[in-house]
Amino acid sequence: MELLINIFVNGLATGMLIFLLAAGLTLIFGLMDVLNFAHGGLFVWGAFAAVWTYTATDSFMLAILGALLTGVVLGFVTEKLIIAPVYGNHVQQILITLGFMLVLTEMIKVVFGPNQLAAGVPSYLAGSFEIGDVILIKYRLFIIVTGFVVFALIQFILKRTKIGLIVRAGVLNKDMVQALGIHIKKVFLYTFIAGAALAAFGGALMAPYSGVVYAEMGLEFGILAFIVVVIGGMGSLPGSLFAAILVGLAGSFMAYYVPDLSLAVNMILMAIVLIFRPQGLFAARG
Amino acid sequence: MANLLEMRNVHTYIGEYHILQGVDFTASAGQVSVLLGRNGAGKTTTLKTIMGLHPAKSGTILFEGKPIEKLSTHKIARSGLGYVPEDQGIFSTLTVEENIRVAMRDQSDATAKRINYVLELFPDLKKFWKKNGGNLSGGQKQMLSMARAFIQDSRLLLIDEPSKGLAPVVIGKVIEAIHELKKQSTIVLVEQNFRMASKVGDTFTLIDDGRTVHTGEMGYLIENEEMKRKYLGIG
Amino acid sequence: MAKALSLHNGVYLIIALALIIFPFVTESRTWTILLTQIFIFAILAMSYDLLLGYTGIVSFGHAMFFGIGAYSTGIFLKSFEPTLLYFILSIACGMVLAAIVSFFVGILTLRLKSHYFAMLTLALSGLFLVAAEKWRTLTYGNDGFTFRAPEIFQDRLVFYLVALGCLLASFVFLKRFVSSPMGRVLISLRENESRTASLGFKTLHYKVIASVAAGVIASLAGSLYAISLRFVNTSVMTMDITLDALLMTIIGGVGTLIGPILGAGVIELAQHYLSGLARENPIFERWIILFGILYILAVIFFPRGIAGGIQSLYLKLRGKKVGVHRSLKKRVVKS
Ligand SMILES: Nc1ncnc2c1ncn2[C@@H]1O[C@H](COP(=O)(O)OP(=O)(O)OP(=O)(O)O)[C@@H](O)[C@H]1O
Ligand SMILES: [Mg+2]
């Protein structure tokens, strides 16, 4: 029982981290019809920015702020330089964002050095709760709670604010939104920046969780996020949450019970979805 | 009478296809100007070109004397044009209320007054205020779409085939609505239903194969059987 | 037209001859090895170009076929005898396997839209990678295994010529393939899939054939690669291989066949020199940034890469009249 709960909590925490990445990715696709394979690059920049800030200031709050700021700046630059020239062309989007992903990964090594960095957990989130036999690691619970809070926050913004309303309308019919006098390119930019900031935030939370950060984790997690978005249905936020938790749990249970298959399980899940239901489990449109 | 909108020798490409090959068109303030032509003539494309959704490749489009053909769609809309597309462009998973809210530019009293006005004109919208746009009937969608364009205080409404797929009774209501809206705003109407076009239209412009072939008072077209047969396949 | 064509062929022939003679006039072992490496990756990149440039599909799983070739050759030569016969058999075996796999992968994936296709190819090649890692009795997993190459390849020169021969053969084969009626259908598919379909072509059918051809050629590259290292491990199945092919194809020039060869040359050479420079200044270890930026610029501004650049320069030099006329025509049709 105790073991099951541990595996479950672990999987849920991993799932929530992936969700933070996937949320931006799926919104960007849903609204802008853009495939951003550089999303993992924003994540890893967030992770390094947070670790660097944390080491320098010893403040977890500042570390998260640093990551968010990095995400916002990079998101702005990426949208303007990389995404804007290739609106409407999926193949070009795949190609160019993949190239940018390589650049972002290598730039990490230039700025922060080629080696991995160790990341610490702030003291107030270190340690664990013991409830009877069950030991719950605080930081994991923190991630899980944060994940749900972020989900609720995004849902609130989408459902209750004007900009959220415009985003939902834009997902359904971009032309009409423009014909109603709304500057959709600007909304695109904001959405992209928000998605980038979320990715960077995910990176910041990831760092203490995994204990180290390294440049290649951008591609790893970027692919994982894409898998989640595909499984959940591109453009669907609840779909991404569901799929992220599914992937997180499948990964942690497999790692314990069938370790040989744990590497393959995400690929298998995605392959099954793509073959039998390419629009994903929660189709956002059509 | 002042020309509110004026298109001169407009050419539009969609992808590699040369669709509009010289459209001339004017809409006078306070009137209902009808665009006519058979299926595929380029009526919808003309409206989309005015709105900047399929930008003009060459030619000029003046609105209130100012060129708008180079502006992006949202700026065109904000300069005072409202668009009611052929498919109504309803946001299907948004409620009627939310559809209206997307279109609201401010919270002013003037906007509130306009909303009250359209809700009186289209009581169904009030009735289904919380219902999803996608679940409305064809006629209700049409009304929602017109309401959405109207509350923006547009001085020119572009309405694409409002009678399409509607039962005759409902068409009657739409005609009434257009007569009512005409008091507040100038209207450009694309209409295949000639009965309806002749009832509400003041002037007509005939488009064939992406070109303007004739323009004049509606009364002239009503009398001219040959022109109707040649370009509209009726009469 | 015919004259221009034979001029083209003449240039190709001269380059091919120069490459054949090259190792006999220089003594440089480094150059021989470097060029061999370029030939191998040029074959891989060309096969990728058949998909990307001529059919308009982005595969994230091309490494799968490269890996099939590499493992076939490695396993054959290790398990049987390191003779020329087994080498040839291993190539054939890799190609057949690659054909079968790419056929079924193609049927499964090619009906999907671009991004779903890319992700499914990623998933399938990911599964191959996991299989290679886990089937240790056969592959020795990530540690890999060494094996002996046929005696005759002890002489680097011989292997150089074999790789060059394979490159030329692949080039001629692919050139024929894309200029056949079949290739024309592929190109029109890339330009406008729905229109091609509405003309009555079974688009899936054509795409599958292209992906089988690409898979088979990639497998050949993999076989040669294994010989060049006398070692195979799971790295031959990784995304890095696919990314290399992608980079070479885009920088060299998509949809040209000669472009990927140039791309392979430029990238391998630069990698060689820049990693040499890295010993003095570690910033050069980050050479991939330079190529990433070049690649991004190529995608946005020079969609036909180096080869396209050379071509338009050539056309300009040939006289403005033709150039202006052509570009005008293009503009009218496209916009
Ligand atoms: N996206 C597009 N791509 C290519 N051609 C298009 C596209 N949209 C419209 N066309 C073509 O442009 C021409 C004019 O179309 P348009 O929709 O303007 O006609 P219409 O007069 O509104 O017809 P209808 O009465 O059927 O609505 C048609 O021949 C149509 O096939
Ligand atoms: Mg129409």
PDB file of N, CA, C and O in Angstrom, chain A residues 158-186 284, chain B residues 48 51 53 73-74 77-78 81-83 85 87-94 98-99 101-105 145 148-149 152:
ATOM      1  N   LEU A 158      -9.244  31.552 -19.003  1.00  0.00           N
ATOM      2  CA  LEU A 158      -9.929  31.244 -20.253  1.00  0.00           C
ATOM      3  C   LEU A 158     -11.437  31.469 -20.129  1.00  0.00           C
ATOM      4  O   LEU A 158     -12.074  31.964 -21.059  1.00  0.00           O
ATOM      5  N   LYS A 159     -11.986  31.102 -18.982  1.00  0.00           N
ATOM      6  CA  LYS A 159     -13.449  31.126 -18.863  1.00  0.00           C
ATOM      7  C   LYS A 159     -13.996  32.453 -18.378  1.00  0.00           C
ATOM      8  O   LYS A 159     -15.138  32.792 -18.627  1.00  0.00           O
ATOM      9  N   ARG A 160     -13.191  33.202 -17.621  1.00  0.00           N
ATOM     10  CA  ARG A 160     -13.774  34.352 -16.940  1.00  0.00           C
ATOM     11  C   ARG A 160     -13.238  35.713 -17.365  1.00  0.00           C
ATOM     12  O   ARG A 160     -13.721  36.723 -16.885  1.00  0.00           O
ATOM     13  N   THR A 161     -12.219  35.762 -18.188  1.00  0.00           N
ATOM     14  CA  THR A 161     -11.697  37.077 -18.555  1.00  0.00           C
ATOM     15  C   THR A 161     -11.909  37.347 -20.036  1.00  0.00           C
ATOM     16  O   THR A 161     -12.136  36.430 -20.828  1.00  0.00           O
ATOM     17  N   LYS A 162     -11.798  38.603 -20.391  1.00  0.00           N
ATOM     18  CA  LYS A 162     -12.020  38.993 -21.783  1.00  0.00           C
ATOM     19  C   LYS A 162     -10.930  38.379 -22.676  1.00  0.00           C
ATOM     20  O   LYS A 162     -11.224  37.849 -23.737  1.00  0.00           O
ATOM     21  N   ILE A 163      -9.682  38.449 -22.215  1.00  0.00           N
ATOM     22  CA  ILE A 163      -8.622  37.906 -23.073  1.00  0.00           C
ATOM     23  C   ILE A 163      -8.817  36.405 -23.248  1.00  0.00           C
ATOM     24  O   ILE A 163      -8.622  35.861 -24.331  1.00  0.00           O
ATOM     25  N   GLY A 164      -9.267  35.740 -22.179  1.00  0.00           N
ATOM     26  CA  GLY A 164      -9.543  34.313 -22.291  1.00  0.00           C
ATOM     27  C   GLY A 164     -10.659  34.036 -23.273  1.00  0.00           C
ATOM     28  O   GLY A 164     -10.599  33.096 -24.073  1.00  0.00           O
ATOM     29  N   LEU A 165     -11.659  34.881 -23.222  1.00  0.00           N
ATOM     30  CA  LEU A 165     -12.779  34.746 -24.147  1.00  0.00           C
ATOM     31  C   LEU A 165     -12.278  34.881 -25.582  1.00  0.00           C
ATOM     32  O   LEU A 165     -12.652  34.094 -26.473  1.00  0.00           O
ATOM     33  N   ILE A 166     -11.420  35.857 -25.792  1.00  0.00           N
ATOM     34  CA  ILE A 166     -10.893  36.071 -27.145  1.00  0.00           C
ATOM     35  C   ILE A 166     -10.058  34.864 -27.584  1.00  0.00           C
ATOM     36  O   ILE A 166     -10.137  34.426 -28.732  1.00  0.00           O
ATOM     37  N   VAL A 167      -9.271  34.333 -26.659  1.00  0.00           N
ATOM     38  CA  VAL A 167      -8.472  33.156 -27.008  1.00  0.00           C
ATOM     39  C   VAL A 167      -9.394  31.991 -27.400  1.00  0.00           C
ATOM     40  O   VAL A 167      -9.193  31.332 -28.408  1.00  0.00           O
ATOM     41  N   ARG A 168     -10.437  31.756 -26.603  1.00  0.00           N
ATOM     42  CA  ARG A 168     -11.339  30.656 -26.942  1.00  0.00           C
ATOM     43  C   ARG A 168     -12.024  30.899 -28.288  1.00  0.00           C
ATOM     44  O   ARG A 168     -12.189  29.991 -29.100  1.00  0.00           O
ATOM     45  N   ALA A 169     -12.405  32.143 -28.538  1.00  0.00           N
ATOM     46  CA  ALA A 169     -13.021  32.448 -29.828  1.00  0.00           C
ATOM     47  C   ALA A 169     -12.008  32.256 -30.951  1.00  0.00           C
ATOM     48  O   ALA A 169     -12.340  31.711 -32.007  1.00  0.00           O
ATOM     49  N   GLY A 170     -10.759  32.659 -30.700  1.00  0.00           N
ATOM     50  CA  GLY A 170      -9.720  32.536 -31.717  1.00  0.00           C
ATOM     51  C   GLY A 170      -9.433  31.093 -32.082  1.00  0.00           C
ATOM     52  O   GLY A 170      -9.160  30.776 -33.240  1.00  0.00           O
ATOM     53  N   VAL A 171      -9.513  30.209 -31.104  1.00  0.00           N
ATOM     54  CA  VAL A 171      -9.311  28.784 -31.385  1.00  0.00           C
ATOM     55  C   VAL A 171     -10.365  28.313 -32.377  1.00  0.00           C
ATOM     56  O   VAL A 171     -10.094  27.500 -33.261  1.00  0.00           O
ATOM     57  N   LEU A 172     -11.594  28.851 -32.248  1.00  0.00           N
ATOM     58  CA  LEU A 172     -12.687  28.381 -33.097  1.00  0.00           C
ATOM     59  C   LEU A 172     -12.661  29.026 -34.480  1.00  0.00           C
ATOM     60  O   LEU A 172     -12.944  28.366 -35.477  1.00  0.00           O
ATOM     61  N   ASN A 173     -12.369  30.325 -34.542  1.00  0.00           N
ATOM     62  CA  ASN A 173     -12.478  31.008 -35.832  1.00  0.00           C
ATOM     63  C   ASN A 173     -11.671  32.308 -35.797  1.00  0.00           C
ATOM     64  O   ASN A 173     -12.149  33.348 -35.357  1.00  0.00           O
ATOM     65  N   LYS A 174     -10.430  32.208 -36.291  1.00  0.00           N
ATOM     66  CA  LYS A 174      -9.524  33.362 -36.237  1.00  0.00           C
ATOM     67  C   LYS A 174     -10.015  34.519 -37.095  1.00  0.00           C
ATOM     68  O   LYS A 174      -9.955  35.672 -36.687  1.00  0.00           O
ATOM     69  N   ASP A 175     -10.479  34.192 -38.297  1.00  0.00           N
ATOM     70  CA  ASP A 175     -10.907  35.251 -39.208  1.00  0.00           C
ATOM     71  C   ASP A 175     -12.011  36.095 -38.592  1.00  0.00           C
ATOM     72  O   ASP A 175     -12.003  37.321 -38.681  1.00  0.00           O
ATOM     73  N   MET A 176     -12.960  35.413 -37.975  1.00  0.00           N
ATOM     74  CA  MET A 176     -14.094  36.137 -37.407  1.00  0.00           C
ATOM     75  C   MET A 176     -13.647  37.036 -36.270  1.00  0.00           C
ATOM     76  O   MET A 176     -14.133  38.168 -36.144  1.00  0.00           O
ATOM     77  N   VAL A 177     -12.714  36.551 -35.465  1.00  0.00           N
ATOM     78  CA  VAL A 177     -12.217  37.375 -34.365  1.00  0.00           C
ATOM     79  C   VAL A 177     -11.603  38.662 -34.911  1.00  0.00           C
ATOM     80  O   VAL A 177     -11.849  39.760 -34.405  1.00  0.00           O
ATOM     81  N   GLN A 178     -10.862  38.531 -35.990  1.00  0.00           N
ATOM     82  CA  GLN A 178     -10.264  39.733 -36.585  1.00  0.00           C
ATOM     83  C   GLN A 178     -11.327  40.637 -37.172  1.00  0.00           C
ATOM     84  O   GLN A 178     -11.256  41.851 -37.061  1.00  0.00           O
ATOM     85  N   ALA A 179     -12.305  40.015 -37.814  1.00  0.00           N
ATOM     86  CA  ALA A 179     -13.358  40.815 -38.436  1.00  0.00           C
ATOM     87  C   ALA A 179     -14.181  41.556 -37.388  1.00  0.00           C
ATOM     88  O   ALA A 179     -14.899  42.488 -37.713  1.00  0.00           O
ATOM     89  N   LEU A 180     -14.085  41.130 -36.142  1.00  0.00           N
ATOM     90  CA  LEU A 180     -14.753  41.867 -35.073  1.00  0.00           C
ATOM     91  C   LEU A 180     -13.849  42.956 -34.503  1.00  0.00           C
ATOM     92  O   LEU A 180     -14.174  43.571 -33.493  1.00  0.00           O
ATOM     93  N   GLY A 181     -12.696  43.169 -35.130  1.00  0.00           N
ATOM     94  CA  GLY A 181     -11.858  44.305 -34.750  1.00  0.00           C
ATOM     95  C   GLY A 181     -10.802  43.982 -33.715  1.00  0.00           C
ATOM     96  O   GLY A 181     -10.287  44.879 -33.058  1.00  0.00           O
ATOM     97  N   ILE A 182     -10.496  42.704 -33.566  1.00  0.00           N
ATOM     98  CA  ILE A 182      -9.492  42.336 -32.560  1.00  0.00           C
ATOM     99  C   ILE A 182      -8.170  42.037 -33.251  1.00  0.00           C
ATOM    100  O   ILE A 182      -8.121  41.318 -34.252  1.00  0.00           O
ATOM    101  N   HIS A 183      -7.105  42.594 -32.687  1.00  0.00           N
ATOM    102  CA  HIS A 183      -5.774  42.424 -33.272  1.00  0.00           C
ATOM    103  C   HIS A 183      -5.241  41.057 -32.845  1.00  0.00           C
ATOM    104  O   HIS A 183      -4.590  40.929 -31.815  1.00  0.00           O
ATOM    105  N   ILE A 184      -5.505  40.040 -33.659  1.00  0.00           N
ATOM    106  CA  ILE A 184      -5.247  38.678 -33.181  1.00  0.00           C
ATOM    107  C   ILE A 184      -3.755  38.381 -33.076  1.00  0.00           C
ATOM    108  O   ILE A 184      -3.325  37.593 -32.234  1.00  0.00           O
ATOM    109  N   LYS A 185      -2.953  39.055 -33.908  1.00  0.00           N
ATOM    110  CA  LYS A 185      -1.505  38.832 -33.829  1.00  0.00           C
ATOM    111  C   LYS A 185      -0.978  39.163 -32.435  1.00  0.00           C
ATOM    112  O   LYS A 185      -0.083  38.515 -31.916  1.00  0.00           O
ATOM    113  N   LYS A 186      -1.557  40.202 -31.850  1.00  0.00           N
ATOM    114  CA  LYS A 186      -1.144  40.596 -30.519  1.00  0.00           C
ATOM    115  C   LYS A 186      -1.543  39.536 -29.503  1.00  0.00           C
ATOM    116  O   LYS A 186      -0.782  39.191 -28.599  1.00  0.00           O
ATOM    117  N   ALA A 284     -10.023  18.970 -29.606  1.00  0.00           N
ATOM    118  CA  ALA A 284     -10.412  20.345 -29.319  1.00  0.00           C
ATOM    119  C   ALA A 284     -11.335  20.890 -30.393  1.00  0.00           C
ATOM    120  O   ALA A 284     -12.228  21.661 -30.125  1.00  0.00           O
TER     121      ALA A 284
ATOM    122  N   LYS B  48     -14.964  39.610 -48.529  1.00  0.00           N
ATOM    123  CA  LYS B  48     -13.743  39.284 -47.776  1.00  0.00           C
ATOM    124  C   LYS B  48     -12.609  40.222 -48.152  1.00  0.00           C
ATOM    125  O   LYS B  48     -11.747  40.542 -47.322  1.00  0.00           O
ATOM    126  N   MET B  51     -13.028  43.347 -46.256  1.00  0.00           N
ATOM    127  CA  MET B  51     -12.637  43.161 -44.853  1.00  0.00           C
ATOM    128  C   MET B  51     -11.151  42.862 -44.687  1.00  0.00           C
ATOM    129  O   MET B  51     -10.669  42.722 -43.569  1.00  0.00           O
ATOM    130  N   LEU B  53      -9.701  40.105 -45.460  1.00  0.00           N
ATOM    131  CA  LEU B  53      -9.463  38.682 -45.186  1.00  0.00           C
ATOM    132  C   LEU B  53      -8.818  38.001 -46.389  1.00  0.00           C
ATOM    133  O   LEU B  53      -8.073  37.041 -46.247  1.00  0.00           O
ATOM    134  N   THR B  73      -7.165  43.321 -41.176  1.00  0.00           N
ATOM    135  CA  THR B  73      -8.593  43.131 -40.947  1.00  0.00           C
ATOM    136  C   THR B  73      -9.111  43.853 -39.703  1.00  0.00           C
ATOM    137  O   THR B  73     -10.142  44.516 -39.754  1.00  0.00           O
ATOM    138  N   HIS B  74      -8.367  43.747 -38.592  1.00  0.00           N
ATOM    139  CA  HIS B  74      -8.922  44.338 -37.383  1.00  0.00           C
ATOM    140  C   HIS B  74      -9.013  45.860 -37.479  1.00  0.00           C
ATOM    141  O   HIS B  74      -9.915  46.471 -36.939  1.00  0.00           O
ATOM    142  N   ALA B  77     -12.071  46.641 -39.543  1.00  0.00           N
ATOM    143  CA  ALA B  77     -13.272  46.499 -38.718  1.00  0.00           C
ATOM    144  C   ALA B  77     -13.426  47.703 -37.804  1.00  0.00           C
ATOM    145  O   ALA B  77     -14.513  48.268 -37.672  1.00  0.00           O
ATOM    146  N   ARG B  78     -12.330  48.112 -37.215  1.00  0.00           N
ATOM    147  CA  ARG B  78     -12.400  49.228 -36.259  1.00  0.00           C
ATOM    148  C   ARG B  78     -12.672  50.566 -36.926  1.00  0.00           C
ATOM    149  O   ARG B  78     -13.073  51.514 -36.266  1.00  0.00           O
ATOM    150  N   LEU B  81     -16.564  49.035 -40.061  1.00  0.00           N
ATOM    151  CA  LEU B  81     -17.246  48.033 -40.877  1.00  0.00           C
ATOM    152  C   LEU B  81     -17.595  46.810 -40.033  1.00  0.00           C
ATOM    153  O   LEU B  81     -16.770  46.311 -39.277  1.00  0.00           O
ATOM    154  N   GLY B  82     -18.809  46.335 -40.193  1.00  0.00           N
ATOM    155  CA  GLY B  82     -19.231  45.106 -39.518  1.00  0.00           C
ATOM    156  C   GLY B  82     -19.456  44.017 -40.556  1.00  0.00           C
ATOM    157  O   GLY B  82     -19.924  44.289 -41.658  1.00  0.00           O
ATOM    158  N   TYR B  83     -19.096  42.784 -40.189  1.00  0.00           N
ATOM    159  CA  TYR B  83     -19.139  41.705 -41.180  1.00  0.00           C
ATOM    160  C   TYR B  83     -20.004  40.559 -40.683  1.00  0.00           C
ATOM    161  O   TYR B  83     -19.805  40.059 -39.570  1.00  0.00           O
ATOM    162  N   PRO B  85     -20.612  36.991 -42.010  1.00  0.00           N
ATOM    163  CA  PRO B  85     -20.170  36.107 -43.093  1.00  0.00           C
ATOM    164  C   PRO B  85     -21.237  35.109 -43.531  1.00  0.00           C
ATOM    165  O   PRO B  85     -22.267  34.950 -42.874  1.00  0.00           O
ATOM    166  N   ASP B  87     -21.230  31.949 -43.513  1.00  0.00           N
ATOM    167  CA  ASP B  87     -21.500  30.868 -42.553  1.00  0.00           C
ATOM    168  C   ASP B  87     -21.803  31.434 -41.167  1.00  0.00           C
ATOM    169  O   ASP B  87     -21.782  30.705 -40.186  1.00  0.00           O
ATOM    170  N   GLN B  88     -22.057  32.672 -41.109  1.00  0.00           N
ATOM    171  CA  GLN B  88     -22.387  33.417 -39.886  1.00  0.00           C
ATOM    172  C   GLN B  88     -21.232  33.575 -38.901  1.00  0.00           C
ATOM    173  O   GLN B  88     -21.249  34.484 -38.079  1.00  0.00           O
ATOM    174  N   GLY B  89     -20.232  32.707 -38.980  1.00  0.00           N
ATOM    175  CA  GLY B  89     -19.059  32.878 -38.113  1.00  0.00           C
ATOM    176  C   GLY B  89     -19.383  32.873 -36.632  1.00  0.00           C
ATOM    177  O   GLY B  89     -18.748  33.570 -35.840  1.00  0.00           O
ATOM    178  N   ILE B  90     -20.366  32.084 -36.234  1.00  0.00           N
ATOM    179  CA  ILE B  90     -20.697  31.996 -34.806  1.00  0.00           C
ATOM    180  C   ILE B  90     -19.625  31.155 -34.112  1.00  0.00           C
ATOM    181  O   ILE B  90     -19.194  30.132 -34.627  1.00  0.00           O
ATOM    182  N   PHE B  91     -19.193  31.572 -32.925  1.00  0.00           N
ATOM    183  CA  PHE B  91     -18.265  30.746 -32.129  1.00  0.00           C
ATOM    184  C   PHE B  91     -19.102  29.668 -31.445  1.00  0.00           C
ATOM    185  O   PHE B  91     -19.825  29.947 -30.491  1.00  0.00           O
ATOM    186  N   SER B  92     -18.977  28.447 -31.956  1.00  0.00           N
ATOM    187  CA  SER B  92     -20.006  27.453 -31.658  1.00  0.00           C
ATOM    188  C   SER B  92     -20.014  26.991 -30.207  1.00  0.00           C
ATOM    189  O   SER B  92     -21.073  26.711 -29.666  1.00  0.00           O
ATOM    190  N   THR B  93     -18.842  26.921 -29.560  1.00  0.00           N
ATOM    191  CA  THR B  93     -18.856  26.452 -28.178  1.00  0.00           C
ATOM    192  C   THR B  93     -18.890  27.610 -27.177  1.00  0.00           C
ATOM    193  O   THR B  93     -18.724  27.405 -25.986  1.00  0.00           O
ATOM    194  N   LEU B  94     -19.106  28.815 -27.693  1.00  0.00           N
ATOM    195  CA  LEU B  94     -19.322  29.962 -26.817  1.00  0.00           C
ATOM    196  C   LEU B  94     -20.824  30.247 -26.750  1.00  0.00           C
ATOM    197  O   LEU B  94     -21.535  30.034 -27.741  1.00  0.00           O
ATOM    198  N   GLU B  98     -21.513  35.154 -24.694  1.00  0.00           N
ATOM    199  CA  GLU B  98     -20.072  35.290 -24.957  1.00  0.00           C
ATOM    200  C   GLU B  98     -19.806  35.740 -26.390  1.00  0.00           C
ATOM    201  O   GLU B  98     -18.878  36.528 -26.640  1.00  0.00           O
ATOM    202  N   ASN B  99     -20.626  35.256 -27.323  1.00  0.00           N
ATOM    203  CA  ASN B  99     -20.485  35.717 -28.701  1.00  0.00           C
ATOM    204  C   ASN B  99     -20.649  37.221 -28.779  1.00  0.00           C
ATOM    205  O   ASN B  99     -19.910  37.900 -29.496  1.00  0.00           O
ATOM    206  N   ARG B 101     -20.190  39.256 -26.233  1.00  0.00           N
ATOM    207  CA  ARG B 101     -19.120  39.910 -25.473  1.00  0.00           C
ATOM    208  C   ARG B 101     -17.820  40.034 -26.251  1.00  0.00           C
ATOM    209  O   ARG B 101     -17.077  40.998 -26.099  1.00  0.00           O
ATOM    210  N   VAL B 102     -17.515  39.022 -27.077  1.00  0.00           N
ATOM    211  CA  VAL B 102     -16.313  39.125 -27.907  1.00  0.00           C
ATOM    212  C   VAL B 102     -16.386  40.388 -28.762  1.00  0.00           C
ATOM    213  O   VAL B 102     -15.382  41.064 -28.990  1.00  0.00           O
ATOM    214  N   ALA B 103     -17.590  40.707 -29.203  1.00  0.00           N
ATOM    215  CA  ALA B 103     -17.737  41.834 -30.119  1.00  0.00           C
ATOM    216  C   ALA B 103     -17.757  43.183 -29.411  1.00  0.00           C
ATOM    217  O   ALA B 103     -17.549  44.208 -30.039  1.00  0.00           O
ATOM    218  N   MET B 104     -18.001  43.190 -28.093  1.00  0.00           N
ATOM    219  CA  MET B 104     -18.093  44.465 -27.375  1.00  0.00           C
ATOM    220  C   MET B 104     -16.736  45.140 -27.280  1.00  0.00           C
ATOM    221  O   MET B 104     -15.789  44.550 -26.801  1.00  0.00           O
ATOM    222  N   ARG B 105     -16.694  46.387 -27.710  1.00  0.00           N
ATOM    223  CA  ARG B 105     -15.400  47.082 -27.664  1.00  0.00           C
ATOM    224  C   ARG B 105     -15.242  47.840 -26.362  1.00  0.00           C
ATOM    225  O   ARG B 105     -14.154  48.202 -25.987  1.00  0.00           O
ATOM    226  N   SER B 145     -25.386  36.745 -35.514  1.00  0.00           N
ATOM    227  CA  SER B 145     -24.270  37.292 -36.280  1.00  0.00           C
ATOM    228  C   SER B 145     -24.517  38.754 -36.633  1.00  0.00           C
ATOM    229  O   SER B 145     -23.615  39.595 -36.539  1.00  0.00           O
ATOM    230  N   ARG B 148     -24.146  40.857 -33.496  1.00  0.00           N
ATOM    231  CA  ARG B 148     -22.745  41.013 -33.137  1.00  0.00           C
ATOM    232  C   ARG B 148     -22.091  42.125 -33.948  1.00  0.00           C
ATOM    233  O   ARG B 148     -21.315  42.932 -33.431  1.00  0.00           O
ATOM    234  N   ALA B 149     -22.404  42.146 -35.254  1.00  0.00           N
ATOM    235  CA  ALA B 149     -21.805  43.178 -36.095  1.00  0.00           C
ATOM    236  C   ALA B 149     -22.392  44.544 -35.746  1.00  0.00           C
ATOM    237  O   ALA B 149     -21.689  45.556 -35.764  1.00  0.00           O
ATOM    238  N   GLN B 152     -21.295  46.929 -32.672  1.00  0.00           N
ATOM    239  CA  GLN B 152     -19.996  47.613 -32.727  1.00  0.00           C
ATOM    240  C   GLN B 152     -20.108  49.017 -33.287  1.00  0.00           C
ATOM    241  O   GLN B 152     -19.116  49.639 -33.589  1.00  0.00           O
TER     242      GLN B 152
END
